[in-house]
mmCIF file of C-alpha atoms in Angstrom:
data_model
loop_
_atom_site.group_PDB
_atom_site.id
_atom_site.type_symbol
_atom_site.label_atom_id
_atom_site.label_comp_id
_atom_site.label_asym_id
_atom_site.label_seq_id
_atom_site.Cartn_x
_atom_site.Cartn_y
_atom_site.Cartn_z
ATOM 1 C CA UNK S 1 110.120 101.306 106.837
ATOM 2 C CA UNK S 2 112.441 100.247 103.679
ATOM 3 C CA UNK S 3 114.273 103.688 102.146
ATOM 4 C CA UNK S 4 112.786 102.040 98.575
ATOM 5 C CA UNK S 5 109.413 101.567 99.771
ATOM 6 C CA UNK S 6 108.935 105.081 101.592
ATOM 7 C CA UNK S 7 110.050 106.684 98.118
ATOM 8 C CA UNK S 8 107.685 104.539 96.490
ATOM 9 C CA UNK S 9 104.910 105.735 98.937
ATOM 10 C CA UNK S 10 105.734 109.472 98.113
ATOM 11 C CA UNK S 11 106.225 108.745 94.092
ATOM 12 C CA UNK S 12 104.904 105.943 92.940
ATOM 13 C CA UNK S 13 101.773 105.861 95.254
ATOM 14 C CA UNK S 14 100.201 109.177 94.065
ATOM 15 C CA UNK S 15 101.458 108.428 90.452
ATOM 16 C CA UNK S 16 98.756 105.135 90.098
ATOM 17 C CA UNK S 17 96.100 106.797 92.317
ATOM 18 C CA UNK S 18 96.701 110.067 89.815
ATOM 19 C CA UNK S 19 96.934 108.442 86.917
ATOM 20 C CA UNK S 20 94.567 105.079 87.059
ATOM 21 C CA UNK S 21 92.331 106.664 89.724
ATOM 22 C CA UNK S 22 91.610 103.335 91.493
ATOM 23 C CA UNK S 23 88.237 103.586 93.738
ATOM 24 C CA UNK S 24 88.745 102.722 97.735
ATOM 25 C CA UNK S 25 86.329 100.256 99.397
ATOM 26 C CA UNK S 26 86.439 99.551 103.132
ATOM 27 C CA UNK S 27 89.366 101.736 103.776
ATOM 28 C CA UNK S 28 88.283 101.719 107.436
ATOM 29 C CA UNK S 29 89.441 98.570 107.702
ATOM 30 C CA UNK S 30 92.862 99.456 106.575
ATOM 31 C CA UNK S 31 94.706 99.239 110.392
ATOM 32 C CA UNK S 32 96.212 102.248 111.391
ATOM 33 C CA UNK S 33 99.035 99.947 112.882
ATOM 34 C CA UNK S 34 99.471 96.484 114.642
ATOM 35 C CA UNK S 35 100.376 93.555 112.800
ATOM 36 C CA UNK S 36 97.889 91.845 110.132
ATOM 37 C CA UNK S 37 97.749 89.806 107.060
ATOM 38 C CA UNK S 38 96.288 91.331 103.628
ATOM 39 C CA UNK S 39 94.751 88.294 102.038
ATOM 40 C CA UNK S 40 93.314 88.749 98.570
ATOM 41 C CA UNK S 41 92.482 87.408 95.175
ATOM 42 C CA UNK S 42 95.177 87.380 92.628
ATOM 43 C CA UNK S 43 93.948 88.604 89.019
ATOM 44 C CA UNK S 44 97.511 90.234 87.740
ATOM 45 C CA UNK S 45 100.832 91.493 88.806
ATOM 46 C CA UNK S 46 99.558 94.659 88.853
ATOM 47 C CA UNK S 47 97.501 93.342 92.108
ATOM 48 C CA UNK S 48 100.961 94.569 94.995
ATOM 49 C CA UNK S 49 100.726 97.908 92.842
ATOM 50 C CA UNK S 50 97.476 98.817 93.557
ATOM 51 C CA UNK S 51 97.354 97.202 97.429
ATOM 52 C CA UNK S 52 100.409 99.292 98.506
ATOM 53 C CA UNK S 53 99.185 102.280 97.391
ATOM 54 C CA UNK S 54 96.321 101.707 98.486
ATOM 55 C CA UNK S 55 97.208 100.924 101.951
ATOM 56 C CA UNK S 56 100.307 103.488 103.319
ATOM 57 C CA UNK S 57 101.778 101.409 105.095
ATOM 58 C CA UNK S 58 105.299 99.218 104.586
ATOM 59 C CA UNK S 59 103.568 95.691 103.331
ATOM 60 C CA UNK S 60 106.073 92.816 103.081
ATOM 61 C CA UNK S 61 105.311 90.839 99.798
ATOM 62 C CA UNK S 62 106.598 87.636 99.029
ATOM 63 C CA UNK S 63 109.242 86.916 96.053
ATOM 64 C CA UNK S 64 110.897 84.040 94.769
ATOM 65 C CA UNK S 65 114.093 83.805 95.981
ATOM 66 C CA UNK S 66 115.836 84.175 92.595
ATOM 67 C CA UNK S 67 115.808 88.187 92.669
ATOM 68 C CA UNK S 68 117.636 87.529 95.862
ATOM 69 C CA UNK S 69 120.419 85.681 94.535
ATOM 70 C CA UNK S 70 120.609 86.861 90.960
ATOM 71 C CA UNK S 71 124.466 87.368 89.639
ATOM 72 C CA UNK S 72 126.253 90.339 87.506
ATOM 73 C CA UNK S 73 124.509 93.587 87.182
ATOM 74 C CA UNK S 74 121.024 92.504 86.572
ATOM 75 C CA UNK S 75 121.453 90.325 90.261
ATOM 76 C CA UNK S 76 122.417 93.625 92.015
ATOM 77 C CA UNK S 77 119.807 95.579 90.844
ATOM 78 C CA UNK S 78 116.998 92.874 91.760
ATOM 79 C CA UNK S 79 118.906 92.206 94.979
ATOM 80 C CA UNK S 80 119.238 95.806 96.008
ATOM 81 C CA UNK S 81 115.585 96.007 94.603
ATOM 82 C CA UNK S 82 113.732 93.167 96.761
ATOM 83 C CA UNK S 83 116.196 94.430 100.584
ATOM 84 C CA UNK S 84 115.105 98.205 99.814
ATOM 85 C CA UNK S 85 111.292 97.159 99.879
ATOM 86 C CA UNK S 86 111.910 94.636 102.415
ATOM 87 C CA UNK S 87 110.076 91.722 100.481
ATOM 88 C CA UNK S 88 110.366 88.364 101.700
ATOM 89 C CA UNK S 89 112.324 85.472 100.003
ATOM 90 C CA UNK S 90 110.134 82.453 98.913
ATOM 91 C CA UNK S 91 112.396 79.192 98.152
ATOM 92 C CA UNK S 92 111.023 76.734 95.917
ATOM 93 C CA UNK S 93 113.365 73.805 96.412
ATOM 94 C CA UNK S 94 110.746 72.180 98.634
ATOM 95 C CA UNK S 95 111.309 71.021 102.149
ATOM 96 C CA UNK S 96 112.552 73.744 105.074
ATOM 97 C CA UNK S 97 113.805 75.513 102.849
ATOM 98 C CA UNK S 98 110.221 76.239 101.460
ATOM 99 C CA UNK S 99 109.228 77.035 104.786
ATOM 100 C CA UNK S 100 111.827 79.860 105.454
ATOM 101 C CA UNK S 101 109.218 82.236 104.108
ATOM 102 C CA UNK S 102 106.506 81.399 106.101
ATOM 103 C CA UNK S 103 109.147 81.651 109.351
ATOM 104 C CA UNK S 104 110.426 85.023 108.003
ATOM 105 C CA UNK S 105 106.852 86.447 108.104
ATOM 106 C CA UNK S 106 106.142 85.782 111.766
ATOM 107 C CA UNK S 107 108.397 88.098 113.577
ATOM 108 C CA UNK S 108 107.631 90.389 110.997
ATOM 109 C CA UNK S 109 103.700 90.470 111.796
ATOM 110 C CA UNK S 110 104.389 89.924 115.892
ATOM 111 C CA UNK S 111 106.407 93.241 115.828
ATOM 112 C CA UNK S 112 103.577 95.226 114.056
ATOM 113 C CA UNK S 113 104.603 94.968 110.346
ATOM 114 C CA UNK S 114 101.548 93.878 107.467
ATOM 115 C CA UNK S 115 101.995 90.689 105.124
ATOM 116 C CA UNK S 116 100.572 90.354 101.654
ATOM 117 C CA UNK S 117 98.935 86.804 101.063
ATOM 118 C CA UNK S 118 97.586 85.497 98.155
ATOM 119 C CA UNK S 119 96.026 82.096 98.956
ATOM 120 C CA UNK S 120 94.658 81.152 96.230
ATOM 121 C CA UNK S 121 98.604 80.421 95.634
ATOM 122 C CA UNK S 122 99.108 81.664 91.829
ATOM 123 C CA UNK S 123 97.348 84.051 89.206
ATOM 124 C CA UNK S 124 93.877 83.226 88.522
ATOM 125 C CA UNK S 125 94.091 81.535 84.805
ATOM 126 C CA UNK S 126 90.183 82.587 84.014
ATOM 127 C CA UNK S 127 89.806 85.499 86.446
ATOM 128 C CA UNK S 128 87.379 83.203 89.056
ATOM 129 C CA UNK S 129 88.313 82.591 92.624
ATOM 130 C CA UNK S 130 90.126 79.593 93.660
ATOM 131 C CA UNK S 131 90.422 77.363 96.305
ATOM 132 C CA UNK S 132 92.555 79.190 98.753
ATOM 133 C CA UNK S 133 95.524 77.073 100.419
ATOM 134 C CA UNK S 134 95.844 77.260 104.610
ATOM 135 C CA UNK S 135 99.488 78.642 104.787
ATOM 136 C CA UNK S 136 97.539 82.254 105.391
ATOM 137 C CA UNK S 137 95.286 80.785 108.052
ATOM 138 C CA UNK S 138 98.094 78.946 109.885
ATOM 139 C CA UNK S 139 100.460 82.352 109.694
ATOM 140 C CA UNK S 140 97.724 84.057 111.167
ATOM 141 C CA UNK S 141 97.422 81.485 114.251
ATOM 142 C CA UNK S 142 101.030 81.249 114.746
ATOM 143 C CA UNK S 143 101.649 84.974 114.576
ATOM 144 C CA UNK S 144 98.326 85.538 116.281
ATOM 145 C CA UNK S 145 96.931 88.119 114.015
ATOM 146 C CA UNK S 146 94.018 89.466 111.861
ATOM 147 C CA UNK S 147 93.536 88.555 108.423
ATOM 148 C CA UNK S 148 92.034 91.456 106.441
ATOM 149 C CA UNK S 149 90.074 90.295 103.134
ATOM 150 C CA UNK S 150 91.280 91.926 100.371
ATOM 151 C CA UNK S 151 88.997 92.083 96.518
ATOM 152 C CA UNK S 152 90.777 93.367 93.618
ATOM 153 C CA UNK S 153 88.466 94.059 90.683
ATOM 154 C CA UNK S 154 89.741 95.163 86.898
ATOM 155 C CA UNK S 155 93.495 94.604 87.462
ATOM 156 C CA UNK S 156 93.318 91.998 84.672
ATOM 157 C CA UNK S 157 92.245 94.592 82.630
ATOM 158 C CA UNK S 158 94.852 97.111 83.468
ATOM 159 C CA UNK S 159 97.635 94.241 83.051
ATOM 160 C CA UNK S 160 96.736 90.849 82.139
ATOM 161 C CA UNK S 161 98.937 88.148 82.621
ATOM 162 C CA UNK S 162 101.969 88.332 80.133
ATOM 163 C CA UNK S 163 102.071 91.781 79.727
ATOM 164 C CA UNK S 164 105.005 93.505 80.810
ATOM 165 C CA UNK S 165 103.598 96.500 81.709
ATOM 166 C CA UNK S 166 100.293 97.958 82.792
ATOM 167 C CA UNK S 167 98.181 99.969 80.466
ATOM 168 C CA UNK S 168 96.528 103.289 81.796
ATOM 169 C CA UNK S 169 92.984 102.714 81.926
ATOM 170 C CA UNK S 170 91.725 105.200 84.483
ATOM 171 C CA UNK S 171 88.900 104.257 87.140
ATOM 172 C CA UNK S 172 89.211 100.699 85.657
ATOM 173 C CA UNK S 173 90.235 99.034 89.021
ATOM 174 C CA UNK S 174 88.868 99.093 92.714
ATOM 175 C CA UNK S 175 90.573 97.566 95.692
ATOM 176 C CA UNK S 176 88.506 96.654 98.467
ATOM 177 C CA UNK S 177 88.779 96.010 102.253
ATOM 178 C CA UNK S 178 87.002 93.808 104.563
ATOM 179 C CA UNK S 179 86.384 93.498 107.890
ATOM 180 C CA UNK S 180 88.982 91.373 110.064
ATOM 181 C CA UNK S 181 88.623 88.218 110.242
ATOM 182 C CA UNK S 182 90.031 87.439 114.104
ATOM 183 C CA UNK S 183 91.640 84.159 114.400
ATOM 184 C CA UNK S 184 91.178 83.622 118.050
ATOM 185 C CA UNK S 185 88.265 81.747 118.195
ATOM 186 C CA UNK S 186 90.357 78.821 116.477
ATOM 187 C CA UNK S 187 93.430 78.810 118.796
ATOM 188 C CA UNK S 188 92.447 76.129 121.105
ATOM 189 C CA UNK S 189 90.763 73.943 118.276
ATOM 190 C CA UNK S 190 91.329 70.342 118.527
ATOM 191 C CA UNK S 191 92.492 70.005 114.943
ATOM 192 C CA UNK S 192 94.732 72.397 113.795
ATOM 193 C CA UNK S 193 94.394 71.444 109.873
ATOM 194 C CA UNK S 194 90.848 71.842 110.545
ATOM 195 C CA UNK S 195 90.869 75.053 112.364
ATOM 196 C CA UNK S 196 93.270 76.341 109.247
ATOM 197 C CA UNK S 197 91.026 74.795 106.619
ATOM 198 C CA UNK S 198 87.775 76.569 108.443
ATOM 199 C CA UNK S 199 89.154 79.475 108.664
ATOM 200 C CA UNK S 200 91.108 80.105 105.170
ATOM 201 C CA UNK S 201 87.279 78.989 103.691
ATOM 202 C CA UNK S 202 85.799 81.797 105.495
ATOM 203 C CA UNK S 203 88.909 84.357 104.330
ATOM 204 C CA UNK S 204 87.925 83.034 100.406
ATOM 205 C CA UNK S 205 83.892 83.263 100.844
ATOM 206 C CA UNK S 206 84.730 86.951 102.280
ATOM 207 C CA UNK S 207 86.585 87.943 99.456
ATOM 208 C CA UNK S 208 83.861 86.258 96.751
ATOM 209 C CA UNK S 209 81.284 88.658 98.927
ATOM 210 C CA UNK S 210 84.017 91.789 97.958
ATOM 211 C CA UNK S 211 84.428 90.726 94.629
ATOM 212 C CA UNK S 212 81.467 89.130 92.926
ATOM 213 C CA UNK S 213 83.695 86.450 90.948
ATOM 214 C CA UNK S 214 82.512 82.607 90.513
ATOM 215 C CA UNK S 215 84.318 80.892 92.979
ATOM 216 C CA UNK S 216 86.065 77.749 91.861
ATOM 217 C CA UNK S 217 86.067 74.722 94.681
ATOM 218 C CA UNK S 218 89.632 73.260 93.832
ATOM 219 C CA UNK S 219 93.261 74.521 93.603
ATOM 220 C CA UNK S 220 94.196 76.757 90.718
ATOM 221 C CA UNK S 221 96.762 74.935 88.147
ATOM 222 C CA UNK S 222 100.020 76.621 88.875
ATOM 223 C CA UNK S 223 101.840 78.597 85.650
ATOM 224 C CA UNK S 224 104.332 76.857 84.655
ATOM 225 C CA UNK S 225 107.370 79.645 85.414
ATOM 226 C CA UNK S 226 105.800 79.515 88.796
ATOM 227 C CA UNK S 227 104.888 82.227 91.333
ATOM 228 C CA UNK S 228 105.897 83.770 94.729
ATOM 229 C CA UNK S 229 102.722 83.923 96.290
ATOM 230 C CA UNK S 230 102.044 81.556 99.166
#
């Protein structure tokens, strides 16, 4: 496990479940190890906060690659940041180089590690559920693995989009876990864009069951200063 994430699991981990007392659905589903993808709605920043503490575990998040390759003294510190919790670089130029994520996240899940996936692709604008894109769904069937619905409820509250940093609301936010969703049963599917489209619609109505929100049947509009999430 990442040096900065193990400190973060022994400081910052029991400062948010001290301080904002966040209430624990489904932790049974929460693998004790083996690889598996965390796929969950997106309502603030404040979402990886609340998932890694809630989990235990190292969880690889995805960042753009710009706090990889930043310059002077701010550059160090967000490149010394993003290695010592062993996040994963997201390019946004387009092309392979877009894909380099997605490739850096299979031998990360086939050796045992957990990804965080947020498919509905950006913040929701309005706090509903979006339509979720198939990059999670096609990780899982390349790196043959579970994907483990995820439903965060009142992060928007604790930090809503803009704000810097979040506000200390206590027993304002629960995270909760669903059961697996095993990918198998696709692998030998005649379409493969079918089998990913089937299967990320059943990771998004699984989450809607955790989390009560209207679900939205088209793509969220992407913020303009963009985000990591795939």
């Amino acid at each position: 496990m990442p040096v900065l994430y193990t400190v973060g699991l022994w400081t910052v981990a029991p400062a948010i479940k001290l301080g904002w007392r966040p209430t624990i659905e489904g932790a049974e589903h929460i693998p004790a190890n083996g690889g598996a993808i965390f796929a969950g709605n997106h309502l603030s920043v404040a979402d990886e906060l609340f998932l890694g503490s809630a989990v235990g575990r190292h969880i690889s998040f995805w960042a753009k690659e710009d706090y990889f390759v930043g310059t002077g003294l701010s550059g160090l510190f967000f490149r010394t940041l993003m290695g010592g919790l062993g996040a994963i670089p997201v390019h946004r130029s387009g092309g392979r180089a877009a894909l380099s994520a997605f490739d850096a996240a299979i031998p990360v899940l086939q050796e045992g590690g957990l990804v965080a996936v947020y498919p509905e692709g950006t913040r929701s604008p309005d706090g509903r559920l979006y339509r979720g894109r198939t990059g999670v769904a096609r990780l899982a069937l390349a790196a043959d693995v579970p994907i483990i619905p995820v439903g965060m409820i009142g992060t928007e509250k604790v930090q809503p989009i803009g704000q810097a940093l979040p506000s200390l609301k206590p027993g304002q936010v629960t995270v909760k876990f669903g059961k697996p969703i095993e990918v198998g049963a696709w692998k030998d599917a005649e379409s493969a864009s079918t089998a990913a489209r089937e299967i990320t619609d059943t990771v998004m109505m699984a989450i809607q069951q955790l989390t009560g929100q209207e679900y939205v049947s088209r793509y969220a509009p992407k913020r303009s200063s963009g985000d990591a999430e795939q």
